[in-house]
């Protein structure tokens, strides 16, 4: 039986001093068939450990549910880590931030009156206990003292930036031990005195999160953690992007120098991120520090492995730094690359056309069930926690009219009798819209949840149309509401296939005028006998969501900075791949371009 412990000066593996060289890799942001590829590349960069968060809301989309199969098979992920000779650090939260929808907390938690999030409030702790009990059969037998890879488990996540409820941290610690976790427990906080103190307990080993000013921050951490090994368990080597912002990068030489300084001080490290992956589906989070800012689909993070898993300049620089401090498997002096496949020497482009399009109004009834309400309900009260919701009512006024809503979360397209009349956007603080003078009849608001806030006091706020709506000061009542069920795109796909079959073989959709679904079919290219990763070019499209073979790639938006969507090779087949887009505004053409970039692909910003 192996043992991992925290000594007076070092981490101890079977009683011998050891250093953790870890990289963050979130299983829920990477296709499961690609986990092994990313883990091997971590090992060959010189890492000995893989760290992952656990996204509670991904596993428990409804109260009482816990899904742990397919891309959520945490057990399989940890077994894959072990198969490749790596250790694992697990950070189950329950709050994780991670630029992930709601910081990983299930939205249904907030529907229970009085629930005190990230606190010792009993209703919340009871829900956390149920979550941990689901995790126990996965984590407990995979600890190092049971023959598994897990060497550390984290309690909460940067809690000192949020609160100071020591009873909460104590309850989480006791619960973690009660379910059978025996490996050492750690906390992580930004290296500020109050955050470190508020975010931990004496019995928990303190670590820090930072990406620069290494000496200063390690010294501060040491003042609060006077014994044991120093560890930066989030070494920020990049950053995330928000829609409408710029693409973040960090200087390779500067960040490599900081890593070298960190390791030269004898500290352990977890590189955040080693490989970022993708916010597939509707999983991206958002920030709101005065202005709401939803995060893009790509979680490339300017990491050592790019979104498609290809080594970047940062990968080779980090490997060179690590080689100064520890053995690197497969490293041949004077050679740059190790054993994994060389990048493609020529770029490949796949072309197709949107051959059919169907307006949302024609297929909406296939995507869910309408309900009737006197006042517009919030989406959460309907048990609808992500994506799109259609609100409908009737207006009778003639002449100029002003539509006013209390608040929209997060973006509403407004239609009168199917005609687009404007947009109300949360990030612009829009709450008032002038309707055309001839506006009367059916009023539709198509509301998009663009991602729940993942950090700070606005975690958990409900989505949809918030509060009453008025026209010229009079409340609008008598609403019908339809949550759009887009987890399974089959009903839309069937309607589009019927249209395709009825059309001329060479027919195209010309342009797609949204809100509408459109379809294209294409064959996938191969590289060295295997289907290759692709990137879907969205530069000529407006705003929407894309699926390939039923797998949701995520959101696109002409607002940028992201201009492509990553298509993992495992979701493709050699022939007859089906692309479906939900375009909210309009495409510039019916052309579809999928690219396999020269370095096996990278997200274009």
PDB file of C-alpha atoms in Angstrom, residues 217-504:
ATOM      1  CA  UNK A 217       3.767  35.516  -3.022  1.00  0.00           C
ATOM      2  CA  UNK A 218       5.581  32.417  -1.819  1.00  0.00           C
ATOM      3  CA  UNK A 219       6.945  34.444   1.095  1.00  0.00           C
ATOM      4  CA  UNK A 220       3.454  35.554   2.063  1.00  0.00           C
ATOM      5  CA  UNK A 221       2.149  31.999   1.784  1.00  0.00           C
ATOM      6  CA  UNK A 222       4.998  30.819   4.023  1.00  0.00           C
ATOM      7  CA  UNK A 223       3.977  33.284   6.733  1.00  0.00           C
ATOM      8  CA  UNK A 224       0.540  31.673   6.828  1.00  0.00           C
ATOM      9  CA  UNK A 225       1.771  28.100   6.258  1.00  0.00           C
ATOM     10  CA  UNK A 226       4.969  27.984   8.349  1.00  0.00           C
ATOM     11  CA  UNK A 227       5.596  24.242   7.912  1.00  0.00           C
ATOM     12  CA  UNK A 228       5.294  21.783   5.078  1.00  0.00           C
ATOM     13  CA  UNK A 229       5.821  22.239   1.345  1.00  0.00           C
ATOM     14  CA  UNK A 230       4.985  25.438  -0.501  1.00  0.00           C
ATOM     15  CA  UNK A 231       2.631  24.971  -3.420  1.00  0.00           C
ATOM     16  CA  UNK A 232       1.101  27.205  -6.064  1.00  0.00           C
ATOM     17  CA  UNK A 233      -1.902  25.063  -6.869  1.00  0.00           C
ATOM     18  CA  UNK A 234      -3.130  27.475  -9.537  1.00  0.00           C
ATOM     19  CA  UNK A 235      -0.169  28.807 -11.493  1.00  0.00           C
ATOM     20  CA  UNK A 236      -1.981  31.096 -13.935  1.00  0.00           C
ATOM     21  CA  UNK A 237      -0.203  30.761 -17.259  1.00  0.00           C
ATOM     22  CA  UNK A 238      -2.998  32.287 -19.331  1.00  0.00           C
ATOM     23  CA  UNK A 239      -6.522  33.643 -19.007  1.00  0.00           C
ATOM     24  CA  UNK A 240     -10.057  33.225 -20.314  1.00  0.00           C
ATOM     25  CA  UNK A 241     -11.941  35.350 -22.859  1.00  0.00           C
ATOM     26  CA  UNK A 242     -15.340  37.045 -22.837  1.00  0.00           C
ATOM     27  CA  UNK A 243     -17.575  37.848 -25.800  1.00  0.00           C
ATOM     28  CA  UNK A 244     -16.796  41.318 -27.090  1.00  0.00           C
ATOM     29  CA  UNK A 245     -13.388  41.406 -25.404  1.00  0.00           C
ATOM     30  CA  UNK A 246      -9.915  40.624 -26.650  1.00  0.00           C
ATOM     31  CA  UNK A 247      -8.134  37.293 -26.771  1.00  0.00           C
ATOM     32  CA  UNK A 248      -5.825  36.943 -23.775  1.00  0.00           C
ATOM     33  CA  UNK A 249      -2.272  35.701 -24.160  1.00  0.00           C
ATOM     34  CA  UNK A 250       0.748  35.732 -21.892  1.00  0.00           C
ATOM     35  CA  UNK A 251       4.366  36.206 -22.897  1.00  0.00           C
ATOM     36  CA  UNK A 252       5.970  32.779 -23.167  1.00  0.00           C
ATOM     37  CA  UNK A 253       9.392  33.856 -21.924  1.00  0.00           C
ATOM     38  CA  UNK A 254       7.973  35.772 -18.975  1.00  0.00           C
ATOM     39  CA  UNK A 255       5.699  32.999 -17.751  1.00  0.00           C
ATOM     40  CA  UNK A 256       8.428  30.373 -18.250  1.00  0.00           C
ATOM     41  CA  UNK A 257      10.757  32.538 -16.173  1.00  0.00           C
ATOM     42  CA  UNK A 258       8.130  32.684 -13.406  1.00  0.00           C
ATOM     43  CA  UNK A 259       7.748  28.906 -13.497  1.00  0.00           C
ATOM     44  CA  UNK A 260      11.510  28.517 -13.241  1.00  0.00           C
ATOM     45  CA  UNK A 261      11.594  30.846 -10.242  1.00  0.00           C
ATOM     46  CA  UNK A 262       8.788  28.890  -8.591  1.00  0.00           C
ATOM     47  CA  UNK A 263      10.547  25.559  -9.046  1.00  0.00           C
ATOM     48  CA  UNK A 264      13.915  27.012  -8.037  1.00  0.00           C
ATOM     49  CA  UNK A 265      12.349  27.907  -4.694  1.00  0.00           C
ATOM     50  CA  UNK A 266      11.562  24.209  -4.221  1.00  0.00           C
ATOM     51  CA  UNK A 267       7.795  24.750  -4.491  1.00  0.00           C
ATOM     52  CA  UNK A 268       5.296  22.354  -5.998  1.00  0.00           C
ATOM     53  CA  UNK A 269       3.002  23.544  -8.748  1.00  0.00           C
ATOM     54  CA  UNK A 270      -0.263  22.943 -10.537  1.00  0.00           C
ATOM     55  CA  UNK A 271      -0.258  24.666 -13.933  1.00  0.00           C
ATOM     56  CA  UNK A 272      -3.645  26.262 -14.559  1.00  0.00           C
ATOM     57  CA  UNK A 273      -4.400  25.370 -17.253  1.00  0.00           C
ATOM     58  CA  UNK A 274      -2.214  22.678 -18.800  1.00  0.00           C
ATOM     59  CA  UNK A 275      -5.034  22.110 -21.307  1.00  0.00           C
ATOM     60  CA  UNK A 276      -8.160  24.218 -21.147  1.00  0.00           C
ATOM     61  CA  UNK A 277     -10.514  22.476 -23.543  1.00  0.00           C
ATOM     62  CA  UNK A 278     -13.965  23.726 -24.508  1.00  0.00           C
ATOM     63  CA  UNK A 279     -17.196  24.959 -22.912  1.00  0.00           C
ATOM     64  CA  UNK A 280     -19.325  22.616 -24.992  1.00  0.00           C
ATOM     65  CA  UNK A 281     -23.077  23.139 -25.029  1.00  0.00           C
ATOM     66  CA  UNK A 282     -24.332  25.856 -22.693  1.00  0.00           C
ATOM     67  CA  UNK A 283     -21.721  25.363 -19.973  1.00  0.00           C
ATOM     68  CA  UNK A 284     -19.778  28.632 -20.097  1.00  0.00           C
ATOM     69  CA  UNK A 285     -19.871  30.907 -17.102  1.00  0.00           C
ATOM     70  CA  UNK A 286     -19.940  34.700 -16.918  1.00  0.00           C
ATOM     71  CA  UNK A 287     -18.524  37.537 -14.866  1.00  0.00           C
ATOM     72  CA  UNK A 288     -20.364  40.535 -13.504  1.00  0.00           C
ATOM     73  CA  UNK A 289     -18.190  43.129 -11.840  1.00  0.00           C
ATOM     74  CA  UNK A 290     -20.491  45.981 -12.752  1.00  0.00           C
ATOM     75  CA  UNK A 291     -21.108  44.794 -16.307  1.00  0.00           C
ATOM     76  CA  UNK A 292     -22.299  41.338 -17.268  1.00  0.00           C
ATOM     77  CA  UNK A 293     -19.691  39.567 -19.441  1.00  0.00           C
ATOM     78  CA  UNK A 294     -20.430  36.036 -20.706  1.00  0.00           C
ATOM     79  CA  UNK A 295     -17.423  33.813 -21.390  1.00  0.00           C
ATOM     80  CA  UNK A 296     -16.747  32.418 -24.864  1.00  0.00           C
ATOM     81  CA  UNK A 297     -17.098  28.780 -25.885  1.00  0.00           C
ATOM     82  CA  UNK A 298     -13.354  28.167 -26.144  1.00  0.00           C
ATOM     83  CA  UNK A 299     -11.452  27.593 -22.924  1.00  0.00           C
ATOM     84  CA  UNK A 300      -8.140  27.583 -24.764  1.00  0.00           C
ATOM     85  CA  UNK A 301      -6.683  29.708 -21.932  1.00  0.00           C
ATOM     86  CA  UNK A 302      -3.453  30.238 -23.887  1.00  0.00           C
ATOM     87  CA  UNK A 303      -2.376  26.970 -22.246  1.00  0.00           C
ATOM     88  CA  UNK A 304       0.622  24.751 -23.128  1.00  0.00           C
ATOM     89  CA  UNK A 305      -1.766  22.524 -25.071  1.00  0.00           C
ATOM     90  CA  UNK A 306      -4.156  24.503 -27.251  1.00  0.00           C
ATOM     91  CA  UNK A 307      -7.876  23.817 -27.476  1.00  0.00           C
ATOM     92  CA  UNK A 308      -7.307  20.939 -29.912  1.00  0.00           C
ATOM     93  CA  UNK A 309      -4.598  19.399 -27.745  1.00  0.00           C
ATOM     94  CA  UNK A 310      -1.616  20.561 -29.777  1.00  0.00           C
ATOM     95  CA  UNK A 311       1.636  21.627 -28.093  1.00  0.00           C
ATOM     96  CA  UNK A 312       2.291  25.355 -28.271  1.00  0.00           C
ATOM     97  CA  UNK A 313       5.481  27.350 -27.786  1.00  0.00           C
ATOM     98  CA  UNK A 314       4.534  27.509 -24.113  1.00  0.00           C
ATOM     99  CA  UNK A 315       4.533  23.698 -23.952  1.00  0.00           C
ATOM    100  CA  UNK A 316       8.135  23.450 -25.147  1.00  0.00           C
ATOM    101  CA  UNK A 317       9.277  26.332 -22.946  1.00  0.00           C
ATOM    102  CA  UNK A 318       7.680  24.766 -19.863  1.00  0.00           C
ATOM    103  CA  UNK A 319       9.178  21.388 -20.706  1.00  0.00           C
ATOM    104  CA  UNK A 320      12.625  22.957 -20.891  1.00  0.00           C
ATOM    105  CA  UNK A 321      12.097  24.624 -17.498  1.00  0.00           C
ATOM    106  CA  UNK A 322      10.821  21.424 -15.871  1.00  0.00           C
ATOM    107  CA  UNK A 323      13.799  19.481 -17.283  1.00  0.00           C
ATOM    108  CA  UNK A 324      16.096  21.716 -15.198  1.00  0.00           C
ATOM    109  CA  UNK A 325      14.402  20.507 -12.022  1.00  0.00           C
ATOM    110  CA  UNK A 326      13.098  16.987 -12.685  1.00  0.00           C
ATOM    111  CA  UNK A 327      13.409  14.103 -15.164  1.00  0.00           C
ATOM    112  CA  UNK A 328      11.228  14.455 -18.280  1.00  0.00           C
ATOM    113  CA  UNK A 329      10.139  11.131 -19.857  1.00  0.00           C
ATOM    114  CA  UNK A 330      11.234  10.639 -23.450  1.00  0.00           C
ATOM    115  CA  UNK A 331      13.319  13.790 -23.559  1.00  0.00           C
ATOM    116  CA  UNK A 332      16.169  13.511 -26.009  1.00  0.00           C
ATOM    117  CA  UNK A 333      18.820  16.191 -25.418  1.00  0.00           C
ATOM    118  CA  UNK A 334      18.874  18.665 -28.280  1.00  0.00           C
ATOM    119  CA  UNK A 335      15.540  17.490 -29.727  1.00  0.00           C
ATOM    120  CA  UNK A 336      12.340  19.428 -29.392  1.00  0.00           C
ATOM    121  CA  UNK A 337       9.552  16.899 -29.834  1.00  0.00           C
ATOM    122  CA  UNK A 338       8.843  13.670 -28.024  1.00  0.00           C
ATOM    123  CA  UNK A 339       6.966  10.583 -29.133  1.00  0.00           C
ATOM    124  CA  UNK A 340       3.561  11.944 -30.092  1.00  0.00           C
ATOM    125  CA  UNK A 341       2.399  12.578 -33.620  1.00  0.00           C
ATOM    126  CA  UNK A 342       3.886  15.354 -35.708  1.00  0.00           C
ATOM    127  CA  UNK A 343       1.521  18.112 -36.847  1.00  0.00           C
ATOM    128  CA  UNK A 344       0.034  18.069 -40.318  1.00  0.00           C
ATOM    129  CA  UNK A 345       2.243  19.730 -42.888  1.00  0.00           C
ATOM    130  CA  UNK A 346      -0.601  21.115 -44.999  1.00  0.00           C
ATOM    131  CA  UNK A 347      -3.915  22.671 -44.073  1.00  0.00           C
ATOM    132  CA  UNK A 348      -7.168  21.019 -45.112  1.00  0.00           C
ATOM    133  CA  UNK A 349     -10.496  22.681 -45.813  1.00  0.00           C
ATOM    134  CA  UNK A 350     -13.906  21.033 -46.024  1.00  0.00           C
ATOM    135  CA  UNK A 351     -16.679  22.905 -47.815  1.00  0.00           C
ATOM    136  CA  UNK A 352     -20.433  22.381 -47.684  1.00  0.00           C
ATOM    137  CA  UNK A 353     -23.639  24.388 -48.010  1.00  0.00           C
ATOM    138  CA  UNK A 354     -26.650  24.942 -45.824  1.00  0.00           C
ATOM    139  CA  UNK A 355     -29.241  23.043 -47.823  1.00  0.00           C
ATOM    140  CA  UNK A 356     -32.301  23.599 -45.660  1.00  0.00           C
ATOM    141  CA  UNK A 357     -33.532  26.076 -43.081  1.00  0.00           C
ATOM    142  CA  UNK A 358     -36.638  26.155 -40.927  1.00  0.00           C
ATOM    143  CA  UNK A 359     -37.824  29.117 -38.814  1.00  0.00           C
ATOM    144  CA  UNK A 360     -37.994  28.597 -35.068  1.00  0.00           C
ATOM    145  CA  UNK A 361     -41.735  29.289 -35.165  1.00  0.00           C
ATOM    146  CA  UNK A 362     -42.347  26.179 -37.269  1.00  0.00           C
ATOM    147  CA  UNK A 363     -40.565  23.760 -34.933  1.00  0.00           C
ATOM    148  CA  UNK A 364     -40.941  25.403 -31.517  1.00  0.00           C
ATOM    149  CA  UNK A 365     -43.774  23.088 -30.505  1.00  0.00           C
ATOM    150  CA  UNK A 366     -41.476  20.082 -31.047  1.00  0.00           C
ATOM    151  CA  UNK A 367     -38.974  21.391 -28.517  1.00  0.00           C
ATOM    152  CA  UNK A 368     -41.075  21.514 -25.389  1.00  0.00           C
ATOM    153  CA  UNK A 369     -44.454  22.205 -23.825  1.00  0.00           C
ATOM    154  CA  UNK A 370     -46.110  25.586 -23.402  1.00  0.00           C
ATOM    155  CA  UNK A 371     -47.376  26.697 -19.987  1.00  0.00           C
ATOM    156  CA  UNK A 372     -49.667  29.595 -19.128  1.00  0.00           C
ATOM    157  CA  UNK A 373     -48.931  32.315 -16.590  1.00  0.00           C
ATOM    158  CA  UNK A 374     -50.577  35.589 -15.633  1.00  0.00           C
ATOM    159  CA  UNK A 375     -47.159  37.220 -15.095  1.00  0.00           C
ATOM    160  CA  UNK A 376     -43.960  36.212 -16.877  1.00  0.00           C
ATOM    161  CA  UNK A 377     -42.199  33.535 -14.773  1.00  0.00           C
ATOM    162  CA  UNK A 378     -38.472  33.195 -14.365  1.00  0.00           C
ATOM    163  CA  UNK A 379     -36.924  30.264 -16.227  1.00  0.00           C
ATOM    164  CA  UNK A 380     -35.658  28.682 -13.029  1.00  0.00           C
ATOM    165  CA  UNK A 381     -39.180  28.381 -11.640  1.00  0.00           C
ATOM    166  CA  UNK A 382     -39.984  26.231 -14.693  1.00  0.00           C
ATOM    167  CA  UNK A 383     -37.039  23.930 -14.007  1.00  0.00           C
ATOM    168  CA  UNK A 384     -35.288  25.249 -17.114  1.00  0.00           C
ATOM    169  CA  UNK A 385     -31.715  26.123 -16.231  1.00  0.00           C
ATOM    170  CA  UNK A 386     -29.890  26.895 -19.480  1.00  0.00           C
ATOM    171  CA  UNK A 387     -30.305  27.804 -23.122  1.00  0.00           C
ATOM    172  CA  UNK A 388     -33.362  29.517 -24.563  1.00  0.00           C
ATOM    173  CA  UNK A 389     -36.918  30.286 -23.464  1.00  0.00           C
ATOM    174  CA  UNK A 390     -39.738  31.691 -25.583  1.00  0.00           C
ATOM    175  CA  UNK A 391     -42.172  34.105 -23.913  1.00  0.00           C
ATOM    176  CA  UNK A 392     -45.404  34.940 -25.777  1.00  0.00           C
ATOM    177  CA  UNK A 393     -48.352  37.229 -25.188  1.00  0.00           C
ATOM    178  CA  UNK A 394     -50.783  39.446 -27.133  1.00  0.00           C
ATOM    179  CA  UNK A 395     -50.725  43.227 -27.391  1.00  0.00           C
ATOM    180  CA  UNK A 396     -53.659  45.240 -28.657  1.00  0.00           C
ATOM    181  CA  UNK A 397     -52.346  48.804 -28.697  1.00  0.00           C
ATOM    182  CA  UNK A 398     -52.161  50.863 -31.865  1.00  0.00           C
ATOM    183  CA  UNK A 399     -49.754  53.697 -32.485  1.00  0.00           C
ATOM    184  CA  UNK A 400     -46.435  54.347 -30.779  1.00  0.00           C
ATOM    185  CA  UNK A 401     -45.759  52.067 -27.834  1.00  0.00           C
ATOM    186  CA  UNK A 402     -42.958  51.597 -25.333  1.00  0.00           C
ATOM    187  CA  UNK A 403     -42.131  48.106 -24.078  1.00  0.00           C
ATOM    188  CA  UNK A 404     -40.465  48.124 -20.693  1.00  0.00           C
ATOM    189  CA  UNK A 405     -39.192  45.155 -18.685  1.00  0.00           C
ATOM    190  CA  UNK A 406     -37.866  45.127 -15.132  1.00  0.00           C
ATOM    191  CA  UNK A 407     -34.781  43.163 -16.224  1.00  0.00           C
ATOM    192  CA  UNK A 408     -33.789  40.577 -18.780  1.00  0.00           C
ATOM    193  CA  UNK A 409     -31.268  37.830 -18.103  1.00  0.00           C
ATOM    194  CA  UNK A 410     -29.528  37.766 -20.337  1.00  0.00           C
ATOM    195  CA  UNK A 411     -30.608  38.721 -23.842  1.00  0.00           C
ATOM    196  CA  UNK A 412     -34.049  39.030 -25.403  1.00  0.00           C
ATOM    197  CA  UNK A 413     -34.909  39.243 -29.093  1.00  0.00           C
ATOM    198  CA  UNK A 414     -38.283  40.909 -29.467  1.00  0.00           C
ATOM    199  CA  UNK A 415     -40.746  40.044 -32.245  1.00  0.00           C
ATOM    200  CA  UNK A 416     -44.224  41.223 -33.167  1.00  0.00           C
ATOM    201  CA  UNK A 417     -46.124  38.714 -35.296  1.00  0.00           C
ATOM    202  CA  UNK A 418     -42.813  37.075 -36.169  1.00  0.00           C
ATOM    203  CA  UNK A 419     -41.134  40.338 -37.220  1.00  0.00           C
ATOM    204  CA  UNK A 420     -37.944  41.285 -35.385  1.00  0.00           C
ATOM    205  CA  UNK A 421     -38.296  44.691 -33.708  1.00  0.00           C
ATOM    206  CA  UNK A 422     -35.255  44.866 -31.411  1.00  0.00           C
ATOM    207  CA  UNK A 423     -32.992  43.359 -28.761  1.00  0.00           C
ATOM    208  CA  UNK A 424     -32.829  43.897 -25.015  1.00  0.00           C
ATOM    209  CA  UNK A 425     -29.338  43.021 -23.766  1.00  0.00           C
ATOM    210  CA  UNK A 426     -28.291  42.738 -20.155  1.00  0.00           C
ATOM    211  CA  UNK A 427     -24.728  43.846 -20.793  1.00  0.00           C
ATOM    212  CA  UNK A 428     -26.094  47.076 -22.301  1.00  0.00           C
ATOM    213  CA  UNK A 429     -28.573  47.418 -19.413  1.00  0.00           C
ATOM    214  CA  UNK A 430     -31.419  47.525 -21.935  1.00  0.00           C
ATOM    215  CA  UNK A 431     -34.867  47.562 -20.378  1.00  0.00           C
ATOM    216  CA  UNK A 432     -36.868  49.752 -22.757  1.00  0.00           C
ATOM    217  CA  UNK A 433     -37.709  49.228 -26.419  1.00  0.00           C
ATOM    218  CA  UNK A 434     -39.797  51.415 -28.731  1.00  0.00           C
ATOM    219  CA  UNK A 435     -42.180  49.256 -30.719  1.00  0.00           C
ATOM    220  CA  UNK A 436     -43.185  50.129 -34.285  1.00  0.00           C
ATOM    221  CA  UNK A 437     -46.384  52.149 -34.613  1.00  0.00           C
ATOM    222  CA  UNK A 438     -48.151  49.239 -36.293  1.00  0.00           C
ATOM    223  CA  UNK A 439     -47.128  46.767 -33.593  1.00  0.00           C
ATOM    224  CA  UNK A 440     -50.082  44.722 -32.422  1.00  0.00           C
ATOM    225  CA  UNK A 441     -50.842  41.040 -32.188  1.00  0.00           C
ATOM    226  CA  UNK A 442     -48.436  38.360 -30.952  1.00  0.00           C
ATOM    227  CA  UNK A 443     -45.482  39.626 -28.944  1.00  0.00           C
ATOM    228  CA  UNK A 444     -42.611  37.140 -28.602  1.00  0.00           C
ATOM    229  CA  UNK A 445     -39.483  37.474 -26.514  1.00  0.00           C
ATOM    230  CA  UNK A 446     -36.816  34.851 -27.245  1.00  0.00           C
ATOM    231  CA  UNK A 447     -34.606  34.952 -24.164  1.00  0.00           C
ATOM    232  CA  UNK A 448     -31.141  33.460 -24.028  1.00  0.00           C
ATOM    233  CA  UNK A 449     -29.387  32.498 -20.817  1.00  0.00           C
ATOM    234  CA  UNK A 450     -25.854  33.415 -21.910  1.00  0.00           C
ATOM    235  CA  UNK A 451     -24.176  31.769 -18.929  1.00  0.00           C
ATOM    236  CA  UNK A 452     -24.573  32.076 -15.189  1.00  0.00           C
ATOM    237  CA  UNK A 453     -22.177  34.214 -13.180  1.00  0.00           C
ATOM    238  CA  UNK A 454     -19.418  32.010 -11.757  1.00  0.00           C
ATOM    239  CA  UNK A 455     -17.712  34.355  -9.278  1.00  0.00           C
ATOM    240  CA  UNK A 456     -18.855  36.759  -6.588  1.00  0.00           C
ATOM    241  CA  UNK A 457     -22.193  37.652  -5.008  1.00  0.00           C
ATOM    242  CA  UNK A 458     -24.271  37.219  -8.188  1.00  0.00           C
ATOM    243  CA  UNK A 459     -23.809  33.457  -8.277  1.00  0.00           C
ATOM    244  CA  UNK A 460     -27.174  31.723  -8.431  1.00  0.00           C
ATOM    245  CA  UNK A 461     -29.327  34.562  -9.680  1.00  0.00           C
ATOM    246  CA  UNK A 462     -32.342  33.373 -11.691  1.00  0.00           C
ATOM    247  CA  UNK A 463     -32.650  33.677 -15.466  1.00  0.00           C
ATOM    248  CA  UNK A 464     -35.332  34.760 -17.881  1.00  0.00           C
ATOM    249  CA  UNK A 465     -37.682  37.718 -17.847  1.00  0.00           C
ATOM    250  CA  UNK A 466     -37.363  39.226 -14.388  1.00  0.00           C
ATOM    251  CA  UNK A 467     -40.363  41.069 -12.989  1.00  0.00           C
ATOM    252  CA  UNK A 468     -43.324  42.535 -14.876  1.00  0.00           C
ATOM    253  CA  UNK A 469     -43.414  43.806 -18.451  1.00  0.00           C
ATOM    254  CA  UNK A 470     -45.407  46.871 -19.474  1.00  0.00           C
ATOM    255  CA  UNK A 471     -46.497  48.535 -22.697  1.00  0.00           C
ATOM    256  CA  UNK A 472     -47.029  52.275 -22.276  1.00  0.00           C
ATOM    257  CA  UNK A 473     -47.076  51.730 -18.526  1.00  0.00           C
ATOM    258  CA  UNK A 474     -49.776  49.059 -18.517  1.00  0.00           C
ATOM    259  CA  UNK A 475     -48.771  45.620 -17.302  1.00  0.00           C
ATOM    260  CA  UNK A 476     -48.806  42.923 -19.946  1.00  0.00           C
ATOM    261  CA  UNK A 477     -50.474  39.776 -18.624  1.00  0.00           C
ATOM    262  CA  UNK A 478     -51.554  36.441 -19.993  1.00  0.00           C
ATOM    263  CA  UNK A 479     -48.247  34.857 -20.980  1.00  0.00           C
ATOM    264  CA  UNK A 480     -47.420  31.550 -22.611  1.00  0.00           C
ATOM    265  CA  UNK A 481     -43.902  30.275 -21.981  1.00  0.00           C
ATOM    266  CA  UNK A 482     -41.969  27.560 -23.822  1.00  0.00           C
ATOM    267  CA  UNK A 483     -38.555  26.383 -22.553  1.00  0.00           C
ATOM    268  CA  UNK A 484     -36.688  25.197 -25.644  1.00  0.00           C
ATOM    269  CA  UNK A 485     -35.347  21.698 -25.086  1.00  0.00           C
ATOM    270  CA  UNK A 486     -32.118  21.707 -27.069  1.00  0.00           C
ATOM    271  CA  UNK A 487     -30.282  18.933 -25.233  1.00  0.00           C
ATOM    272  CA  UNK A 488     -31.643  16.600 -27.886  1.00  0.00           C
ATOM    273  CA  UNK A 489     -31.683  18.245 -31.305  1.00  0.00           C
ATOM    274  CA  UNK A 490     -33.348  15.231 -32.968  1.00  0.00           C
ATOM    275  CA  UNK A 491     -36.789  16.867 -33.520  1.00  0.00           C
ATOM    276  CA  UNK A 492     -35.189  19.745 -35.406  1.00  0.00           C
ATOM    277  CA  UNK A 493     -32.909  17.411 -37.341  1.00  0.00           C
ATOM    278  CA  UNK A 494     -35.888  15.362 -38.503  1.00  0.00           C
ATOM    279  CA  UNK A 495     -37.718  18.474 -39.721  1.00  0.00           C
ATOM    280  CA  UNK A 496     -34.641  19.650 -41.614  1.00  0.00           C
ATOM    281  CA  UNK A 497     -34.093  16.227 -43.193  1.00  0.00           C
ATOM    282  CA  UNK A 498     -37.670  16.260 -44.418  1.00  0.00           C
ATOM    283  CA  UNK A 499     -37.106  19.658 -46.001  1.00  0.00           C
ATOM    284  CA  UNK A 500     -33.872  18.464 -47.582  1.00  0.00           C
ATOM    285  CA  UNK A 501     -35.560  15.387 -49.032  1.00  0.00           C
ATOM    286  CA  UNK A 502     -38.332  17.493 -50.537  1.00  0.00           C
ATOM    287  CA  UNK A 503     -35.985  20.050 -52.081  1.00  0.00           C
ATOM    288  CA  UNK A 504     -34.032  19.997 -55.328  1.00  0.00           C
TER     289      UNK A 504
END
